[in-house]
Amino acid sequence: MIVKRVHVEEAVIDGESLDWPVLLEAAEAAARATTGRGRVADYIPALATADPEAFGMAVATVDGELYGVGDWEQPFSIQSVSKLFSLALALAHSRDGGDALWRGVGREPSGNPFNSLVQLETEHGIPRNPFINAGALVVTDRLQSLTGDASGAVREFLRHESGNPLLDTDPVIAASEAEHGHRNAALAHFIASHGNLENPVETVLDHYYAHCAVAASCRDLVLAGSFLARYGVRTDGTRLMSRSEAKRVNAVLLTCGTYDAAGEFAFRVGLPGKSGVGGGILAVLPGRAAVCAWGPRLDQAGNSVAAVTALDTLTTLSGCSVF
Ligand code: DON
């Protein structure tokens, strides 16, 4: 035990040369100590089959190093983590710097649960931000207009960046969500009633469910998310988006990526991050690394208890955050 403490302290002395394996080990230990806290999502019935005690975590550095602990190579349902990629791709495909997109969706924290309907009426069908379900539906709609295959665009990007050709939508999860998708259907119809969807509601919902139901591992997600740590540059060295756009995506992740717990997440973790009800959280250390943690038990806001704890431990021990 004492030996381990010494290692951790050595790993974090200056924040410049981090000992990622030691940090990951410490983060895993903290996450595993949360066993029993939180609940696996079951409002999408097929998600309830996840092993509540699973835990994995991975880091991909901007220099191409890759580290992982626990179940870091096990695929899980990425759910709302996919919204980070749909937003990035919609912006990358936009020819106007995203101006049209940002007219259809705001970029302010909602202070409401991710599936809330209440703000949409008073705000005339313009969702608060791209990460609550309402906003993500608008982003999926615009990505569909821009590419003709919104979920395919997300899937292809994830496959390309992760180098994992097997990465795919889990059709059982997608069908389960569609079958129980009354809230998302209500949101989409309400947005459409305000003229803020360009495609048929059914098309938007199908693509939204399909990108949420992608199964990917912490390994896949850190590689796919590392363009945000490289200020917009993909794993093959080509640019997906400008440095300024990458800053904007990171800013919206920080303020809105964990819903009505975004303040608490910034307070504890201090990184831009996106959570999903499958229990994954993908976070960004700009200029340094992408980090993903996964554990299926969720807190009240729909964020993974184990993943938040692991990321909190990592940034606290290393002293590395955006602050
Ligand atoms: O639309 C939904 O409810 C899910 N497909 C995604 C929600 C989600 O992951 C929220 N994140 N914590």
XYZ file of N, CA, C and O and ligand atoms in Angstrom, residues 43-44 47 77-83 114-115 131-134 136-137 173 177 181 183-184 187 208-209 211-213 257-259 274-280 298-299 301-304, ligand 1:
192
model
N -34.465 2.577 -18.632
C -35.584 3.150 -19.412
C -35.465 2.747 -20.883
O -36.434 2.816 -21.635
N -34.247 2.339 -21.298
C -34.074 1.616 -22.564
C -33.831 0.177 -22.100
O -32.738 -0.153 -21.620
N -30.559 -1.846 -22.254
C -29.355 -1.375 -21.549
C -29.206 -2.048 -20.189
O -28.105 -2.139 -19.629
N -22.538 0.353 -24.837
C -23.418 1.232 -25.616
C -23.012 2.683 -25.367
O -23.108 3.173 -24.242
N -22.591 3.374 -26.428
C -22.001 4.697 -26.183
C -23.074 5.755 -25.919
O -22.793 6.782 -25.315
N -24.303 5.511 -26.398
C -25.428 6.430 -26.149
C -25.037 7.897 -26.393
O -24.537 8.213 -27.444
N -25.182 8.761 -25.390
C -24.998 10.188 -25.664
C -23.552 10.590 -25.928
O -23.314 11.728 -26.355
N -22.605 9.717 -25.687
C -21.222 10.060 -26.079
C -21.182 10.278 -27.592
O -20.401 11.089 -28.106
N -22.097 9.594 -28.315
C -22.143 9.757 -29.779
C -22.476 11.196 -30.176
O -22.148 11.627 -31.287
N -23.121 11.943 -29.269
C -23.528 13.320 -29.611
C -22.322 14.236 -29.827
O -22.406 15.228 -30.543
N -31.476 15.501 -19.230
C -31.139 15.377 -20.656
C -32.346 15.163 -21.559
O -32.315 15.490 -22.731
N -33.442 14.606 -20.990
C -34.597 14.298 -21.842
C -35.786 15.208 -21.552
O -36.920 14.888 -21.871
N -26.368 18.837 -26.746
C -26.151 17.581 -26.029
C -27.377 17.076 -25.288
O -27.485 15.863 -25.046
N -28.303 17.976 -24.902
C -29.580 17.441 -24.422
C -30.241 16.745 -25.610
O -29.925 17.047 -26.770
N -31.156 15.811 -25.335
C -31.729 15.027 -26.436
C -32.337 15.903 -27.528
O -32.147 15.631 -28.724
N -33.056 16.965 -27.125
C -33.702 17.825 -28.119
C -32.656 18.409 -29.075
O -32.838 18.409 -30.300
N -29.604 17.302 -29.653
C -28.933 16.247 -30.422
C -29.796 15.810 -31.602
O -29.275 15.450 -32.666
N -31.123 15.856 -31.430
C -32.010 15.513 -32.548
C -31.850 16.535 -33.672
O -31.806 16.176 -34.857
N -30.192 -2.848 -29.179
C -30.324 -1.623 -28.360
C -31.105 -0.559 -29.140
O -31.984 0.103 -28.586
N -34.641 1.043 -27.909
C -34.867 2.473 -27.668
C -36.027 2.990 -28.523
O -36.853 3.778 -28.044
N -39.368 4.870 -27.212
C -38.859 6.221 -27.465
C -39.910 7.318 -27.475
O -39.789 8.276 -28.246
N -40.580 9.758 -25.479
C -40.096 11.104 -25.147
C -39.332 11.733 -26.307
O -39.545 12.886 -26.670
N -38.421 10.955 -26.889
C -37.655 11.498 -28.011
C -38.568 11.792 -29.195
O -38.379 12.792 -29.897
N -40.258 15.031 -28.427
C -39.322 16.148 -28.651
C -39.185 16.435 -30.146
O -39.264 17.587 -30.582
N -30.764 8.944 -35.080
C -30.380 9.270 -33.701
C -30.221 7.983 -32.880
O -29.206 7.778 -32.206
N -31.217 7.087 -32.948
C -31.121 5.826 -32.191
C -29.924 5.013 -32.677
O -29.234 4.382 -31.875
N -27.053 6.040 -33.986
C -25.714 6.475 -33.519
C -25.582 6.341 -32.009
O -24.495 6.037 -31.505
N -26.697 6.506 -31.273
C -26.622 6.290 -29.821
C -26.308 4.819 -29.507
O -25.637 4.517 -28.518
N -26.813 3.902 -30.332
C -26.676 2.468 -30.050
C -25.378 1.864 -30.569
O -25.208 0.638 -30.544
N -21.911 19.081 -21.447
C -21.703 17.665 -21.782
C -22.200 16.681 -20.751
O -22.412 15.506 -21.069
N -22.402 17.143 -19.521
C -22.901 16.235 -18.484
C -24.222 16.770 -17.900
O -24.543 16.546 -16.740
N -24.939 17.515 -18.757
C -26.312 17.949 -18.447
C -26.390 18.826 -17.209
O -25.537 19.688 -17.007
N -18.125 14.237 -22.238
C -19.476 13.836 -22.660
C -19.810 12.486 -22.064
O -19.065 11.520 -22.232
N -20.957 12.443 -21.387
C -21.406 11.199 -20.768
C -22.480 10.533 -21.610
O -23.073 11.164 -22.488
N -22.746 9.274 -21.323
C -23.843 8.549 -21.953
C -24.477 7.612 -20.945
O -23.802 7.179 -19.994
N -25.764 7.291 -21.150
C -26.440 6.427 -20.187
C -25.985 4.964 -20.248
O -26.396 4.155 -19.422
N -25.107 4.655 -21.197
C -24.454 3.345 -21.183
C -23.355 3.301 -20.117
O -22.766 2.243 -19.864
N -23.034 4.456 -19.529
C -22.039 4.516 -18.449
C -20.669 5.015 -18.872
O -19.747 5.061 -18.075
N -20.532 5.424 -20.117
C -19.238 5.942 -20.587
C -19.143 7.448 -20.416
O -20.156 8.143 -20.480
N -25.290 4.554 -12.884
C -25.449 5.997 -13.112
C -25.938 6.726 -11.862
O -26.670 6.157 -11.054
N -25.571 8.021 -11.778
C -26.135 8.871 -10.719
C -27.475 9.450 -11.198
O -27.947 9.144 -12.303
N -28.274 12.253 -12.401
C -28.242 13.055 -13.634
C -27.978 12.198 -14.868
O -27.972 12.713 -15.979
N -27.735 10.891 -14.661
C -27.479 10.011 -15.803
C -26.009 9.886 -16.145
O -25.652 9.453 -17.245
N -25.138 10.277 -15.211
C -23.686 10.160 -15.437
C -23.140 8.998 -14.605
O -23.584 8.765 -13.473
N -22.164 8.282 -15.148
C -21.616 7.109 -14.472
C -20.905 7.480 -13.163
O -20.007 8.331 -13.156
O -32.057 9.479 -26.119
C -31.713 8.861 -25.125
O -32.378 8.901 -24.093
C -30.465 8.016 -25.191
N -30.294 7.478 -26.506
C -29.242 8.818 -24.851
C -29.333 9.516 -23.511
C -28.031 9.636 -22.822
O -27.114 8.898 -23.047
C -27.949 10.678 -21.776
N -26.642 10.663 -21.144
N -26.278 10.581 -20.047
